[in-house]
mmCIF file of C-alpha atoms in Angstrom:
data_model
loop_
_atom_site.group_PDB
_atom_site.id
_atom_site.type_symbol
_atom_site.label_atom_id
_atom_site.label_comp_id
_atom_site.label_asym_id
_atom_site.label_seq_id
_atom_site.Cartn_x
_atom_site.Cartn_y
_atom_site.Cartn_z
ATOM 1 C CA UNK A 10 1.955 -10.255 -11.451
ATOM 2 C CA UNK A 11 -0.906 -7.793 -11.122
ATOM 3 C CA UNK A 12 -1.127 -7.015 -14.851
ATOM 4 C CA UNK A 13 -4.080 -4.644 -14.419
ATOM 5 C CA UNK A 14 -2.123 -2.483 -11.982
ATOM 6 C CA UNK A 15 0.972 -2.510 -14.208
ATOM 7 C CA UNK A 16 -1.139 -1.590 -17.277
ATOM 8 C CA UNK A 17 -2.901 1.241 -15.379
ATOM 9 C CA UNK A 18 0.475 2.644 -14.285
ATOM 10 C CA UNK A 19 1.758 2.526 -17.875
ATOM 11 C CA UNK A 20 -1.401 4.228 -19.176
ATOM 12 C CA UNK A 21 -1.062 6.941 -16.515
ATOM 13 C CA UNK A 22 2.680 7.234 -17.262
ATOM 14 C CA UNK A 23 3.339 6.755 -13.566
ATOM 15 C CA UNK A 24 6.383 5.054 -11.994
ATOM 16 C CA UNK A 25 6.306 2.881 -8.891
ATOM 17 C CA UNK A 26 7.908 5.714 -6.927
ATOM 18 C CA UNK A 27 5.256 8.195 -8.100
ATOM 19 C CA UNK A 28 2.400 5.845 -7.212
ATOM 20 C CA UNK A 29 4.008 5.184 -3.826
ATOM 21 C CA UNK A 30 4.140 8.914 -3.158
ATOM 22 C CA UNK A 31 0.513 9.358 -4.232
ATOM 23 C CA UNK A 32 -0.544 6.536 -1.891
ATOM 24 C CA UNK A 33 1.741 7.630 0.943
ATOM 25 C CA UNK A 34 3.497 4.205 1.083
ATOM 26 C CA UNK A 35 7.029 2.981 0.527
ATOM 27 C CA UNK A 36 8.159 2.246 -3.027
ATOM 28 C CA UNK A 37 8.790 -1.386 -2.069
ATOM 29 C CA UNK A 38 5.114 -1.710 -1.094
ATOM 30 C CA UNK A 39 4.023 -0.766 -4.609
ATOM 31 C CA UNK A 40 6.523 -3.274 -6.008
ATOM 32 C CA UNK A 41 4.883 -5.977 -3.852
ATOM 33 C CA UNK A 42 1.430 -4.965 -5.098
ATOM 34 C CA UNK A 43 2.621 -5.455 -8.668
ATOM 35 C CA UNK A 44 4.646 -8.628 -8.099
ATOM 36 C CA UNK A 45 2.041 -10.493 -6.076
ATOM 37 C CA UNK A 46 -1.484 -10.472 -7.530
ATOM 38 C CA UNK A 47 -2.920 -11.956 -4.303
ATOM 39 C CA UNK A 48 -1.634 -9.055 -2.221
ATOM 40 C CA UNK A 49 -4.500 -6.670 -1.499
ATOM 41 C CA UNK A 50 -3.574 -3.175 -0.198
ATOM 42 C CA UNK A 51 -5.456 -1.568 2.647
ATOM 43 C CA UNK A 52 -8.626 0.177 1.503
ATOM 44 C CA UNK A 53 -7.248 3.694 1.906
ATOM 45 C CA UNK A 54 -4.228 2.806 -0.250
ATOM 46 C CA UNK A 55 -6.405 1.122 -2.887
ATOM 47 C CA UNK A 56 -8.569 4.249 -3.094
ATOM 48 C CA UNK A 57 -5.565 6.519 -3.364
ATOM 49 C CA UNK A 58 -4.059 4.348 -6.117
ATOM 50 C CA UNK A 59 -7.360 4.307 -8.028
ATOM 51 C CA UNK A 60 -7.631 8.072 -7.799
ATOM 52 C CA UNK A 61 -4.021 8.596 -8.895
ATOM 53 C CA UNK A 62 -4.368 6.139 -11.784
ATOM 54 C CA UNK A 63 -7.892 7.068 -12.883
ATOM 55 C CA UNK A 64 -9.047 3.467 -12.578
ATOM 56 C CA UNK A 65 -11.762 1.626 -10.725
ATOM 57 C CA UNK A 66 -10.965 -0.515 -7.704
ATOM 58 C CA UNK A 67 -12.753 -3.493 -9.278
ATOM 59 C CA UNK A 68 -10.356 -3.305 -12.213
ATOM 60 C CA UNK A 69 -7.163 -3.230 -10.191
ATOM 61 C CA UNK A 70 -8.159 -5.490 -7.286
ATOM 62 C CA UNK A 71 -11.326 -7.397 -8.180
ATOM 63 C CA UNK A 72 -10.994 -9.841 -5.289
ATOM 64 C CA UNK A 73 -11.001 -6.990 -2.776
ATOM 65 C CA UNK A 74 -14.304 -5.728 -4.126
ATOM 66 C CA UNK A 75 -15.838 -9.230 -4.301
ATOM 67 C CA UNK A 76 -14.820 -10.071 -0.739
ATOM 68 C CA UNK A 77 -16.493 -6.885 0.541
ATOM 69 C CA UNK A 78 -19.824 -7.728 -1.055
ATOM 70 C CA UNK A 79 -22.225 -10.450 0.071
ATOM 71 C CA UNK A 80 -23.135 -12.370 -3.078
ATOM 72 C CA UNK A 81 -24.422 -15.763 -4.056
ATOM 73 C CA UNK A 82 -27.391 -17.695 -5.361
ATOM 74 C CA UNK A 83 -28.927 -17.906 -1.879
ATOM 75 C CA UNK A 84 -29.275 -14.141 -1.637
ATOM 76 C CA UNK A 85 -32.293 -12.210 -2.878
ATOM 77 C CA UNK A 86 -30.174 -9.073 -3.193
ATOM 78 C CA UNK A 87 -27.189 -9.962 -5.321
ATOM 79 C CA UNK A 88 -25.068 -6.817 -4.833
ATOM 80 C CA UNK A 89 -25.405 -3.543 -2.997
ATOM 81 C CA UNK A 90 -23.485 -0.347 -3.609
ATOM 82 C CA UNK A 91 -23.618 2.642 -1.255
ATOM 83 C CA UNK A 92 -24.187 5.001 -4.218
ATOM 84 C CA UNK A 93 -24.525 4.764 -7.998
ATOM 85 C CA UNK A 94 -20.984 5.830 -8.745
ATOM 86 C CA UNK A 95 -19.632 2.983 -6.572
ATOM 87 C CA UNK A 96 -20.976 0.445 -9.056
ATOM 88 C CA UNK A 97 -18.256 -0.401 -11.612
ATOM 89 C CA UNK A 98 -18.850 1.058 -15.055
ATOM 90 C CA UNK A 99 -18.411 -2.410 -16.518
ATOM 91 C CA UNK A 100 -21.509 -3.489 -14.534
ATOM 92 C CA UNK A 101 -23.582 -0.646 -15.987
ATOM 93 C CA UNK A 102 -22.284 -1.413 -19.488
ATOM 94 C CA UNK A 103 -23.197 -5.088 -19.075
ATOM 95 C CA UNK A 104 -26.703 -4.357 -17.751
ATOM 96 C CA UNK A 105 -27.461 -1.940 -20.586
ATOM 97 C CA UNK A 106 -26.085 -4.106 -23.408
ATOM 98 C CA UNK A 107 -27.794 -7.262 -22.160
ATOM 99 C CA UNK A 108 -31.250 -5.666 -21.856
ATOM 100 C CA UNK A 109 -33.665 -7.400 -24.230
ATOM 101 C CA UNK A 110 -36.865 -5.371 -24.106
ATOM 102 C CA UNK A 111 -36.912 -2.252 -22.012
ATOM 103 C CA UNK A 112 -34.660 0.074 -20.042
ATOM 104 C CA UNK A 113 -36.051 2.264 -17.326
ATOM 105 C CA UNK A 114 -33.814 4.745 -15.577
ATOM 106 C CA UNK A 115 -35.380 5.989 -12.375
ATOM 107 C CA UNK A 116 -33.948 7.527 -9.269
ATOM 108 C CA UNK A 117 -34.932 8.333 -5.773
ATOM 109 C CA UNK A 118 -33.297 11.115 -3.843
ATOM 110 C CA UNK A 119 -33.961 11.804 -0.187
ATOM 111 C CA UNK A 120 -32.848 15.314 0.592
#
């Protein structure tokens, strides 16, 4: 069972039918997402579910996010996100709390 999805639905007080409507899928499809943790919805449906539930994709379907990123010890660049807000908040929290000496927040904007 996808416990994270079930928990997010409970927190949002949303039924399977309501989530199905928000994602423009059949109610049975949402049931399958919940029942089978290895089932990964199409990206557009994941994004719609995340928006409806107020959760991050990495929380509800972590394997989908991992499979989309090229990671590993043989890579100089460990992870890349298209924009800051695409990085999971848990990652930011981890980076900040594990800092030992110094934090520098800098940005570059190309308008």
